[in-house]
XYZ file of N, CA, C and O in Angstrom:
780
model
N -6.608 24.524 30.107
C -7.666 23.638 29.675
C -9.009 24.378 29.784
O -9.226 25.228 30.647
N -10.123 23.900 28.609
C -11.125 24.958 28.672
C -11.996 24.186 29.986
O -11.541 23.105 30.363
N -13.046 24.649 30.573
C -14.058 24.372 31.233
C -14.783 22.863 30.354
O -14.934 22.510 29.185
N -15.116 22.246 31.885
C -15.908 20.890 31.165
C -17.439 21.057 30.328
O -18.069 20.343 29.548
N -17.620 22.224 30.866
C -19.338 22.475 30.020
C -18.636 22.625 28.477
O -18.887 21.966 27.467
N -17.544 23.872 28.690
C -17.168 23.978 27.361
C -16.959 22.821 26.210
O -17.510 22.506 25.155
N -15.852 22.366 27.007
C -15.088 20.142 26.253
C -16.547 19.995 25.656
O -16.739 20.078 24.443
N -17.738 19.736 26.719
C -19.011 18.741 26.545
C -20.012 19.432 25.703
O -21.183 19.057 25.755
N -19.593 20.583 24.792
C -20.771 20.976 24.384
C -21.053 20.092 22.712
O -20.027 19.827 22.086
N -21.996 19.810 22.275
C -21.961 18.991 21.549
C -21.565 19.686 19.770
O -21.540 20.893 19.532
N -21.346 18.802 18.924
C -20.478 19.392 17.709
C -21.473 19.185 16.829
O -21.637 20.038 15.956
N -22.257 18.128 16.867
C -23.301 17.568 15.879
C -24.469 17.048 16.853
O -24.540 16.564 17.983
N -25.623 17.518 15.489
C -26.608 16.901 16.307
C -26.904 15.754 16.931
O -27.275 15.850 18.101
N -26.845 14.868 16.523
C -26.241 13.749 16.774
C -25.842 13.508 18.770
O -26.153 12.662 19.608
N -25.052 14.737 18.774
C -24.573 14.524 20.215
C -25.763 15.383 21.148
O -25.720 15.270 22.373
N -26.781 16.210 20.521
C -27.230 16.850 21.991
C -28.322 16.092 22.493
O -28.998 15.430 21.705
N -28.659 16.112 24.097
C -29.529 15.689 24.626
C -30.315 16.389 25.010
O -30.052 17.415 25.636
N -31.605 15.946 24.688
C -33.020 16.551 24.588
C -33.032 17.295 23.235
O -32.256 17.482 22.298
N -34.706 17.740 23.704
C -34.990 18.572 22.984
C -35.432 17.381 21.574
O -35.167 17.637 20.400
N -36.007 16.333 21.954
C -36.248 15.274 20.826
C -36.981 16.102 19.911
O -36.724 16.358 18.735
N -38.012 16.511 20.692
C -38.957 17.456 19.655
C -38.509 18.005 18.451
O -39.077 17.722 17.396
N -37.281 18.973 18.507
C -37.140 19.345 17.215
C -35.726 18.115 16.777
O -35.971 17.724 15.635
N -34.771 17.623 17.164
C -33.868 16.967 16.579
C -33.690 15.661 16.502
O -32.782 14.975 16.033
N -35.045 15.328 17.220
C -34.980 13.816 17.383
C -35.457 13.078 16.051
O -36.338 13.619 15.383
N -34.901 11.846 15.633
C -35.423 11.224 14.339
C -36.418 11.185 13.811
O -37.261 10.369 14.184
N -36.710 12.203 12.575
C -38.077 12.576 11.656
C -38.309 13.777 12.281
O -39.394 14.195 11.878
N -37.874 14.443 12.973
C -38.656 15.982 13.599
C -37.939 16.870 12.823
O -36.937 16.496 12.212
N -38.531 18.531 12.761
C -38.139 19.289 12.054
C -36.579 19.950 11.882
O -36.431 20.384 10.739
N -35.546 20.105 12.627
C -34.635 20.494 12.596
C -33.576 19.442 12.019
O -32.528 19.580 11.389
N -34.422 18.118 12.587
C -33.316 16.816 11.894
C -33.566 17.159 10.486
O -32.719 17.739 9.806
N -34.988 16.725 9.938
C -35.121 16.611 8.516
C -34.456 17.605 8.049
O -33.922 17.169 7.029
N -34.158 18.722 8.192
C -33.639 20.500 7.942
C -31.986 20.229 7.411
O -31.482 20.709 6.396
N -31.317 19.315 8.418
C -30.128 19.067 8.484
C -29.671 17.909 7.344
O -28.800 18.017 6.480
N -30.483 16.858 7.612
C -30.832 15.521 6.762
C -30.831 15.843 5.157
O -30.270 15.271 4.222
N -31.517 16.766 5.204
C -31.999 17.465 3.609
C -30.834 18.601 3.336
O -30.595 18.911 2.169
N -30.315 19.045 4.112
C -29.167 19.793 3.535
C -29.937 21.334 3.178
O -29.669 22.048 2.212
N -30.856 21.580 4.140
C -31.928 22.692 3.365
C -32.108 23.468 4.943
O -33.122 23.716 5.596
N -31.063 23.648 5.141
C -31.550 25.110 6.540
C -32.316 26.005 5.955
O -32.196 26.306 4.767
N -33.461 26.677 7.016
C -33.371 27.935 7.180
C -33.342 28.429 8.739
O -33.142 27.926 9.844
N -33.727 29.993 8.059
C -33.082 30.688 9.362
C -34.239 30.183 10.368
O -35.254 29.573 10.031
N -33.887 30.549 11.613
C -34.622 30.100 12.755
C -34.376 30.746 14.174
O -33.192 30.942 14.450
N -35.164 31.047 14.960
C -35.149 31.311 16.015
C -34.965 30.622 17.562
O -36.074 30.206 17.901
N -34.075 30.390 18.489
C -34.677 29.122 19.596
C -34.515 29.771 20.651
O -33.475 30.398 20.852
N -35.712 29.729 21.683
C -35.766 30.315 22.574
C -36.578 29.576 23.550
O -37.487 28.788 23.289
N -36.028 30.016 25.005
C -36.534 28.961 25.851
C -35.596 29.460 27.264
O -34.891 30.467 27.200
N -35.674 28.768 28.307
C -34.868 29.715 29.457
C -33.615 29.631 29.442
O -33.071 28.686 28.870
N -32.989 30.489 29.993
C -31.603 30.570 30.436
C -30.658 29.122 30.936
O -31.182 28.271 31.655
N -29.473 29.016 30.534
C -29.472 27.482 30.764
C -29.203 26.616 30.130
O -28.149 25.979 30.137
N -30.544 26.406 29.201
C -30.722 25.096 28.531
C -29.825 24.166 27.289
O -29.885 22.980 26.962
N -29.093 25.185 26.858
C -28.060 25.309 25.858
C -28.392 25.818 24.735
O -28.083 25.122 23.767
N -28.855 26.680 24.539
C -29.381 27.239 22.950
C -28.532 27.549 21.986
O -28.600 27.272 20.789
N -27.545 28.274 22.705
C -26.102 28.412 22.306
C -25.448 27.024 21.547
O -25.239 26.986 20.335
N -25.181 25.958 22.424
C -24.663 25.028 22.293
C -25.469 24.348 21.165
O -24.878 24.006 20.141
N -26.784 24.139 21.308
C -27.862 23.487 20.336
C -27.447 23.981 18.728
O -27.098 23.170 17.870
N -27.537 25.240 18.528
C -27.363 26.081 17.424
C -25.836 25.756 16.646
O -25.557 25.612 15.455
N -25.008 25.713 17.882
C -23.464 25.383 17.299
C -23.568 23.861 16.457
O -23.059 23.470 15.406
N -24.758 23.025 17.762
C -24.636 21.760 16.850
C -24.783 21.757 15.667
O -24.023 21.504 14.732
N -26.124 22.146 15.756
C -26.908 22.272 14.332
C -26.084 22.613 13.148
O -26.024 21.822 12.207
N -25.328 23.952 13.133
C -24.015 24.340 12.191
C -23.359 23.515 11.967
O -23.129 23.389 10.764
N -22.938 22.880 12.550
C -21.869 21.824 12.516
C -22.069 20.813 12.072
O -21.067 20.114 11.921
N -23.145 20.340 11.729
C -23.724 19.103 11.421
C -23.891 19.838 9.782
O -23.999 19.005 8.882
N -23.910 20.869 9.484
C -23.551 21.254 7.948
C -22.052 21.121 7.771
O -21.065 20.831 8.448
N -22.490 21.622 6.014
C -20.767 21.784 5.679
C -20.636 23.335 5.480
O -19.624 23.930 5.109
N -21.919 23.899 5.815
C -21.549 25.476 5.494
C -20.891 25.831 6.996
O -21.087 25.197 8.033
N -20.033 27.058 6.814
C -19.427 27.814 7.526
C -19.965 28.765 8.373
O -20.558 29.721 7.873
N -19.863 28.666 9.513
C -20.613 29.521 10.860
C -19.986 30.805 11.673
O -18.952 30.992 12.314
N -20.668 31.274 11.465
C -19.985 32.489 13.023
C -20.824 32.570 14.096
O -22.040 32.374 14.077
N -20.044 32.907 15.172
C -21.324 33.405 16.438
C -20.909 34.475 16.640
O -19.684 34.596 16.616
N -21.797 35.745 16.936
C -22.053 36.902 17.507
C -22.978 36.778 18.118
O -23.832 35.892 18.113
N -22.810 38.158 19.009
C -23.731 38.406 20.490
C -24.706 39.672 19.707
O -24.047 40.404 18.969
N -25.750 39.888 19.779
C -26.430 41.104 19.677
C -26.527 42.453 20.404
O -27.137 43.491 20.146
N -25.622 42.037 21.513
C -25.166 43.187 22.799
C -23.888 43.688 22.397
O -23.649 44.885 22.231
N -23.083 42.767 22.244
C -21.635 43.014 22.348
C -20.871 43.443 21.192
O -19.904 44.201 21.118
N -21.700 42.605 20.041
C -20.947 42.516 18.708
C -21.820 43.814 17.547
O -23.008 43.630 17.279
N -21.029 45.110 16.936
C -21.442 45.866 16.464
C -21.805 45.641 14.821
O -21.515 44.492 14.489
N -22.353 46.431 13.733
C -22.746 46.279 12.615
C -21.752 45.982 11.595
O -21.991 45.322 10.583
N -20.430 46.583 11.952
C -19.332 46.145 11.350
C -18.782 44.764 11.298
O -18.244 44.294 10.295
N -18.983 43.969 12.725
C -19.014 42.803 12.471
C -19.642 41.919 11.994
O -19.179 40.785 11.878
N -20.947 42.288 11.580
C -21.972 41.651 10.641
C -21.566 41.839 9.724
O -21.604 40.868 8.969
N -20.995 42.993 9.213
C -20.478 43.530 7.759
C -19.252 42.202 7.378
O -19.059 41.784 6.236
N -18.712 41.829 8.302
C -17.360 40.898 8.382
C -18.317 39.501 7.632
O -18.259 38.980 6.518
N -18.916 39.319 8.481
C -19.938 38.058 8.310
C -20.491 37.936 6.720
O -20.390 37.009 5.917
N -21.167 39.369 6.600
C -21.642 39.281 4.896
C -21.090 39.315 4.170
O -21.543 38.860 3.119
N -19.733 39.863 4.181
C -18.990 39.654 3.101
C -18.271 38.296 3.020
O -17.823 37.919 1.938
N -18.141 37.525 4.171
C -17.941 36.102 4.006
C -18.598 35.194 3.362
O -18.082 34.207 2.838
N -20.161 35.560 3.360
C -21.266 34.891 2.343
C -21.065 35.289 1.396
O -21.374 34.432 0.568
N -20.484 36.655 0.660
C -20.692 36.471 -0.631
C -19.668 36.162 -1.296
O -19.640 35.872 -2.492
N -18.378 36.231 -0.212
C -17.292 35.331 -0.962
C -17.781 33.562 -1.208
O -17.563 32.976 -2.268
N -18.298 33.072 -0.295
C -18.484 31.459 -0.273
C -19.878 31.130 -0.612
O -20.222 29.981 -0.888
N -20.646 32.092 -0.593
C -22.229 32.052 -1.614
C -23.149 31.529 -0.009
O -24.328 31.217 -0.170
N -22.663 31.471 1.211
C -23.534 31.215 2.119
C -22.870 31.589 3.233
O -21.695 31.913 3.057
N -23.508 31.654 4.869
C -22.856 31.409 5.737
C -24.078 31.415 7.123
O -24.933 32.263 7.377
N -23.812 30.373 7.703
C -24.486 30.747 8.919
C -24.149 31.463 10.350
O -23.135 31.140 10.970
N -25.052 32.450 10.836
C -24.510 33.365 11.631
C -25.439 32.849 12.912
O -26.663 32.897 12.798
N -24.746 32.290 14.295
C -25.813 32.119 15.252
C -25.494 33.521 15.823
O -24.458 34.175 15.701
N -26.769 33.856 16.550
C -26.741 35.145 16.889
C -27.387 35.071 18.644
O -28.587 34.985 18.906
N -26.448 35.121 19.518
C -26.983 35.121 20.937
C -27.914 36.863 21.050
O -27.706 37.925 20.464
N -28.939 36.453 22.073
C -29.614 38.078 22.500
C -30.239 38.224 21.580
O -30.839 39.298 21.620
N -30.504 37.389 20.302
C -31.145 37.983 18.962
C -32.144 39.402 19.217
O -32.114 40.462 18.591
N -32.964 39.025 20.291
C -33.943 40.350 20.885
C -33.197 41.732 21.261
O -33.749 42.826 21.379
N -32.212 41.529 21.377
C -31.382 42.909 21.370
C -30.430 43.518 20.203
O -29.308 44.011 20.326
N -31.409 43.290 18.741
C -30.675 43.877 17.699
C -31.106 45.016 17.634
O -32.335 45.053 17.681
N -30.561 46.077 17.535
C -30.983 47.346 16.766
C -31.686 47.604 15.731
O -31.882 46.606 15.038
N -32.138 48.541 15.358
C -32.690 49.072 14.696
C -31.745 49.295 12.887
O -32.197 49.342 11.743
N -30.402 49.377 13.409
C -29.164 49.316 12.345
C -28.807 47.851 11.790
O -28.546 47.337 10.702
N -28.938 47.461 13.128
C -28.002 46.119 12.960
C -29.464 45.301 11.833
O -29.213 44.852 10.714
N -30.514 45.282 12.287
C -31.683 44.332 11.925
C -31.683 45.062 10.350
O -31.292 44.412 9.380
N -32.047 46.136 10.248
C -32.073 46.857 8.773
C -30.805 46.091 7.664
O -30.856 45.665 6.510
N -30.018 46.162 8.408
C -28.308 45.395 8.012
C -28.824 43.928 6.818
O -28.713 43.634 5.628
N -29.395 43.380 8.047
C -29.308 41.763 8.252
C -30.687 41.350 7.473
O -30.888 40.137 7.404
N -31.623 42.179 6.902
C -32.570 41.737 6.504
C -32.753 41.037 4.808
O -33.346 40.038 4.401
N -31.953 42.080 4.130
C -31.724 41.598 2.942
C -31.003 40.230 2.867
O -31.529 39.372 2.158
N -30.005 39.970 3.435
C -29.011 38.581 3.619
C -29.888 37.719 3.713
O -29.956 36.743 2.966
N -30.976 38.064 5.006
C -31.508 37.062 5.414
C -33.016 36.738 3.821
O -33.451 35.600 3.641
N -33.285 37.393 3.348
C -34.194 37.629 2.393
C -33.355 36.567 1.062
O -33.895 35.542 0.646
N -32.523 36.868 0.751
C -31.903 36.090 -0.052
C -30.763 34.794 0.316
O -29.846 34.201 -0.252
N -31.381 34.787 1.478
C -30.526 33.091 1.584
C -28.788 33.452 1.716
O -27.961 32.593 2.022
N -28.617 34.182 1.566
C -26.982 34.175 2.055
C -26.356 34.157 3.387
O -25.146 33.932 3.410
N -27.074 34.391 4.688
C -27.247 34.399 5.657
C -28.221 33.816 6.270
O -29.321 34.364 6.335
N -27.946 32.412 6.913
C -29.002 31.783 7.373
C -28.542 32.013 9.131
O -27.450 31.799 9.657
N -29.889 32.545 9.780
C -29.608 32.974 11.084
C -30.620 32.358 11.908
O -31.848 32.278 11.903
N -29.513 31.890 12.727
C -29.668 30.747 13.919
C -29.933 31.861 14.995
O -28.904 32.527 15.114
N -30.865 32.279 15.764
C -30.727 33.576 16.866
C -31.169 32.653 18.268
O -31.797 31.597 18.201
N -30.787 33.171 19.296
C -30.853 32.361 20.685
C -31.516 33.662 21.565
O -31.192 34.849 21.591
N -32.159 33.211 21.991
C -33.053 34.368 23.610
C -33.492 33.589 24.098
O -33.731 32.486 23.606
N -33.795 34.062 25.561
C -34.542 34.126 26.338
C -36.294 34.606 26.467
O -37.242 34.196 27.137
N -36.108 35.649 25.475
C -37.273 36.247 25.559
C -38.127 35.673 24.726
O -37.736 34.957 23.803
N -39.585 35.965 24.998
C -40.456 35.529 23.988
C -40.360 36.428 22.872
O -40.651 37.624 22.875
N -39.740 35.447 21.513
C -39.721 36.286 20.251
C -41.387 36.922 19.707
O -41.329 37.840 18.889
N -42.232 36.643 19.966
C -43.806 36.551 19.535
C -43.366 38.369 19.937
O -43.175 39.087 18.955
N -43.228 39.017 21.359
C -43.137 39.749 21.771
C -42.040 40.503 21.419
O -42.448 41.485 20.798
N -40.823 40.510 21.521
C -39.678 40.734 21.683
C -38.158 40.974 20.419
O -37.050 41.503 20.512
N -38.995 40.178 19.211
C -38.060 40.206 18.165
C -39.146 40.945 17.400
O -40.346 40.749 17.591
N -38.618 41.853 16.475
C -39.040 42.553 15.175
C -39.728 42.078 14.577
O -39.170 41.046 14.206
N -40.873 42.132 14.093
C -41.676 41.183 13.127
C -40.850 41.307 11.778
O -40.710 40.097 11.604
N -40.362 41.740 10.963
C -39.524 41.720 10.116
C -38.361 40.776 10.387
O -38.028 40.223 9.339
N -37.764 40.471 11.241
C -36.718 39.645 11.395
C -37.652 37.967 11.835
O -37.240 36.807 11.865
N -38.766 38.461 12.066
C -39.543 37.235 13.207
C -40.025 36.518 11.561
O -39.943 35.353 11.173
N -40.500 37.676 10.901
C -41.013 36.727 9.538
C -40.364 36.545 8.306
O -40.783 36.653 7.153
N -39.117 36.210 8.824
C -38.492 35.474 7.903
C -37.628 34.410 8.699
O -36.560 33.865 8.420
N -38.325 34.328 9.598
C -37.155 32.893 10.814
C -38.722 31.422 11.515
O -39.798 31.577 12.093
N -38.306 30.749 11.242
C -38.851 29.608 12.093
C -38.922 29.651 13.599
O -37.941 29.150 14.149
N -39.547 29.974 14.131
C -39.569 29.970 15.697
C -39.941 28.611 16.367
O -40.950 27.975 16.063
N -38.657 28.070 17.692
C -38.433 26.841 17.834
C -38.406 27.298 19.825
O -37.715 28.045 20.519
N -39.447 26.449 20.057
C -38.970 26.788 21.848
C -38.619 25.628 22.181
O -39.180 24.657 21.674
N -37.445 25.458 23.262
C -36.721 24.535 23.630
C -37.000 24.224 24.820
O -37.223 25.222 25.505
N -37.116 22.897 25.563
C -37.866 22.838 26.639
C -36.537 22.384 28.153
O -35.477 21.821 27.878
N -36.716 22.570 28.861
C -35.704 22.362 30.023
C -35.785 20.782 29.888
O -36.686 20.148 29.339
N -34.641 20.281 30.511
C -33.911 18.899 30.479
C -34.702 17.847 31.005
O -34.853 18.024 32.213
N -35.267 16.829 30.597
C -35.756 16.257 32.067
C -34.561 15.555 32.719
O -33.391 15.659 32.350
N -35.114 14.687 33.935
C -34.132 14.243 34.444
C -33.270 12.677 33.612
O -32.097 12.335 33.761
N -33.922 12.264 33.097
C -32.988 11.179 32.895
C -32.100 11.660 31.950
O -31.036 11.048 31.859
N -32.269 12.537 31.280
C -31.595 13.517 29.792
C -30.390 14.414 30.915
O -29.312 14.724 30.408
N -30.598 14.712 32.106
C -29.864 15.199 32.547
C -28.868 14.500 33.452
O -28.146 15.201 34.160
N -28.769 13.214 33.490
C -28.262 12.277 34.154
C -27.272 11.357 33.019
O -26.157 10.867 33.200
N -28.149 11.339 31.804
C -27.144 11.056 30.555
C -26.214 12.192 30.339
O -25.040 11.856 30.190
N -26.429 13.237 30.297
C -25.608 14.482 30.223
C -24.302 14.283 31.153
O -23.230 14.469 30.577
N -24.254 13.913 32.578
C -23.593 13.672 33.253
C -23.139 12.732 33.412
O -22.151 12.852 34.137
N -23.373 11.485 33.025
C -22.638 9.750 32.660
C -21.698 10.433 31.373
O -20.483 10.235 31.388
N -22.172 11.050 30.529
C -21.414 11.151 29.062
C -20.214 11.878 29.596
O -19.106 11.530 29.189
N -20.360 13.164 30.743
C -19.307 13.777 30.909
C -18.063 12.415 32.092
O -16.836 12.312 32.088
N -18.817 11.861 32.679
C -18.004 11.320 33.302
C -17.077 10.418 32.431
O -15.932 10.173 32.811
N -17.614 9.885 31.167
C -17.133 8.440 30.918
C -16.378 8.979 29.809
O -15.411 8.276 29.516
N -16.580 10.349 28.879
C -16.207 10.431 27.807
C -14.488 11.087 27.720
O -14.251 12.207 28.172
N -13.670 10.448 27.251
C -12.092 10.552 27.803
C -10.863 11.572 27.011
O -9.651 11.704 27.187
N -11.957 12.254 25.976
C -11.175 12.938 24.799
C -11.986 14.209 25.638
O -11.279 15.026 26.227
N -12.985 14.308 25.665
C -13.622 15.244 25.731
C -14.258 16.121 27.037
O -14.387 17.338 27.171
N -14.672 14.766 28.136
C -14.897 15.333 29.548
C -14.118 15.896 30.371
O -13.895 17.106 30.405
N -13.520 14.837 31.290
C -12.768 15.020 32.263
C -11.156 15.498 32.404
O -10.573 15.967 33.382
N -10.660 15.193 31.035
C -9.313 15.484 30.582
C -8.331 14.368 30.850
O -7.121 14.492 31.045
N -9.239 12.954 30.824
C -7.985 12.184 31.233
C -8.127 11.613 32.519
O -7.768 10.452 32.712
N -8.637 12.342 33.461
C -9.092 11.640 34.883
C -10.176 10.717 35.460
O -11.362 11.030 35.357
N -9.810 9.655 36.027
C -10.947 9.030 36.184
C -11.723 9.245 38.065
O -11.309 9.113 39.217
N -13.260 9.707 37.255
C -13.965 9.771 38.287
C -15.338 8.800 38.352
O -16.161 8.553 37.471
N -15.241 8.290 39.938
C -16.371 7.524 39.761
C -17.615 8.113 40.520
O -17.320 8.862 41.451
N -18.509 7.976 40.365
C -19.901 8.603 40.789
C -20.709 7.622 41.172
O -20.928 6.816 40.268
N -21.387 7.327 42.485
C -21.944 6.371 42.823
C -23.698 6.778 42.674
O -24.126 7.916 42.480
N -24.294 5.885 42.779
C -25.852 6.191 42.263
C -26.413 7.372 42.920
O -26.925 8.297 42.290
N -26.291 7.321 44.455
C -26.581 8.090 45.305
C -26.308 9.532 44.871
O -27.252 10.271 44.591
N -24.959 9.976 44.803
C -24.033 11.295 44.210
C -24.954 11.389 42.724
O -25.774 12.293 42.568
N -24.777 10.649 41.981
C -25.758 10.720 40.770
C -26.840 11.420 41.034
O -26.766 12.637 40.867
N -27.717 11.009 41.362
C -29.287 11.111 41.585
C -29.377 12.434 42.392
O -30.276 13.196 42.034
N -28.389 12.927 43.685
C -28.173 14.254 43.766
C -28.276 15.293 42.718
O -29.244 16.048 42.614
N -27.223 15.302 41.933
C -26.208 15.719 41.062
C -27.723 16.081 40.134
O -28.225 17.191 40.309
N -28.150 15.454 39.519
C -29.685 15.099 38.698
C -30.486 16.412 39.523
O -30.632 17.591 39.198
N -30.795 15.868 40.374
C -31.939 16.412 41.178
C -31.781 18.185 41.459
O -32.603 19.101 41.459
N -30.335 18.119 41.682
C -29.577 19.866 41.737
C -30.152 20.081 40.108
O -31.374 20.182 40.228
N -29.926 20.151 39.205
C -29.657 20.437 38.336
C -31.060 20.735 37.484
O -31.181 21.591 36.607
N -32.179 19.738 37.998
C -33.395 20.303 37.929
C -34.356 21.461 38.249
O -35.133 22.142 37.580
N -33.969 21.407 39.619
C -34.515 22.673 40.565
C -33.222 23.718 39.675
O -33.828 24.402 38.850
N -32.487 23.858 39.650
C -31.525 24.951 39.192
C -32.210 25.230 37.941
O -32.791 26.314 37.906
N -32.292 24.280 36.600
C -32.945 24.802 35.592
C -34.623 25.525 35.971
O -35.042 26.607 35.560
N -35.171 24.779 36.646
C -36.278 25.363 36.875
C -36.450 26.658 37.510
O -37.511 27.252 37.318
N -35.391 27.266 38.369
C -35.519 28.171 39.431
C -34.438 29.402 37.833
O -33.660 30.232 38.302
N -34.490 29.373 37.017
C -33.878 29.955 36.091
C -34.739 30.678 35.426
O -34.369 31.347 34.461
C-alpha cells in the first residue's frame, strides 16, 4: 500500500487545500483551468507545501496528458521522450520538480516547445525563480508563489485524511479527539514554518 500523503494527494483542483489565491473561485489558475487555456507556469514557495502535488492537480483537472520529471535526476533524453509525445498528440504537459536546476542543455532543449505551445511547463522550486531560473525559461512562464498552510486548512487536510475511506486510511477507522487534533495542527505548523 502506497503512503497516506501519497493516497491524499489531490487529483483535481477541486480537491487541494489552500492556496485560495491562485485556485480558489475566480482566481488565476482556476480561470486557466475553467477556460481550458493553460500556460506554462512556475510555483514556488517552501519545501513542504505541496507544489508537486498542486501541479499534478492542476494537470489533472485537464484532459491533456502529463509527465513529471525531476531537473536533477531526469536527463535530456527524457525530455526528448516527452517532446515527441507532444508532437504525436499536438500537446503535453510536463511538471518539472527542481525547475532551478536545469542545465544549460536541458533549458536550450525545452525552449522552443515551450515557445510554441506544445509543452506547457508546470516547474516546482524552492528557490526564488526572480533569482534562480534562466530568464529565458522565466519569460515565457507565469510565476506563482504558494503560501504555507494555515491552520484551519491544515486541520481540514487532516479530517479529510481521517474520514476519507477510498483514499486515506485504507479502510481503518480512526478516531481523533479535539485535543490530538489541535496538536496534530499545531505540529504541523511550526514544522512548515521551521522548513
Amino acid at each position: 500500500m502506497k503512503p497516506l500523503a501519497y493516497r491524499m494527494r489531490p487529483s483535481h483542483i477541486e480537491d487541494i487545500i489552500g492556496q485560495e489565491h491562485l485556485v480558489g473561485e475566480g482566481q488565476i489558475i482556476r480561470r486557466m483551468v475553467e477556460a481550458k487555456h493553460l500556460s506554462s507556469m512556475i510555483l514556488y514557495g517552501p519545501p513542504g507545501i505541496g507544489k508537486t502535488s498542486i501541479a499534478t492537480a492542476i494537470a489533472g483537472s485537464t484532459s491533456i496528458a502529463f509527465r513529471t520529471l525531476n531537473a536533477v535526476i531526469h536527463n535530456k533524453k527524457d525530455m526528448e521522450a516527452v517532446a515527441a509525445e507532444a508532437k504525436m498528440s499536438g500537446q503535453v504537459i510536463l511538471i518539472l520538480d527542481e525547475v532551478h536546476r536545469l542545465d544549460k542543455g536541458k533549458q536550450d532543449f525545452l525552449l522552443p516547445y515551450l515557445e510554441n505551445g506544445m509543452i506547457i511547463l508546470i516547474g516546482a522550486t524552492t528557490a526564488n525563480p526572480y533569482h534562480a531560473i534562466n530568464p529565458a525559461i522565466r519569460s515565457r512562464t507565469q510565476i506563482f508563489e504558494l503560501k504555507l498552510l494555515e491552520t484551519e486548512q491544515i486541520k481540514a487536510a487532516l479530517t479529510r485524511a481521517l474520514q476519507d475511506e477510498h483514499r486515506g486510511l485504507g479502510g481503518y477507522s480512526v478516531t481523533v479527539d479535539e485535543e490530538a487534533m489541535n496538536h496534530l495542527r499545531a505540529g504541523a505548523v511550526v514544522t512548515c514554518a521551521l522548513l
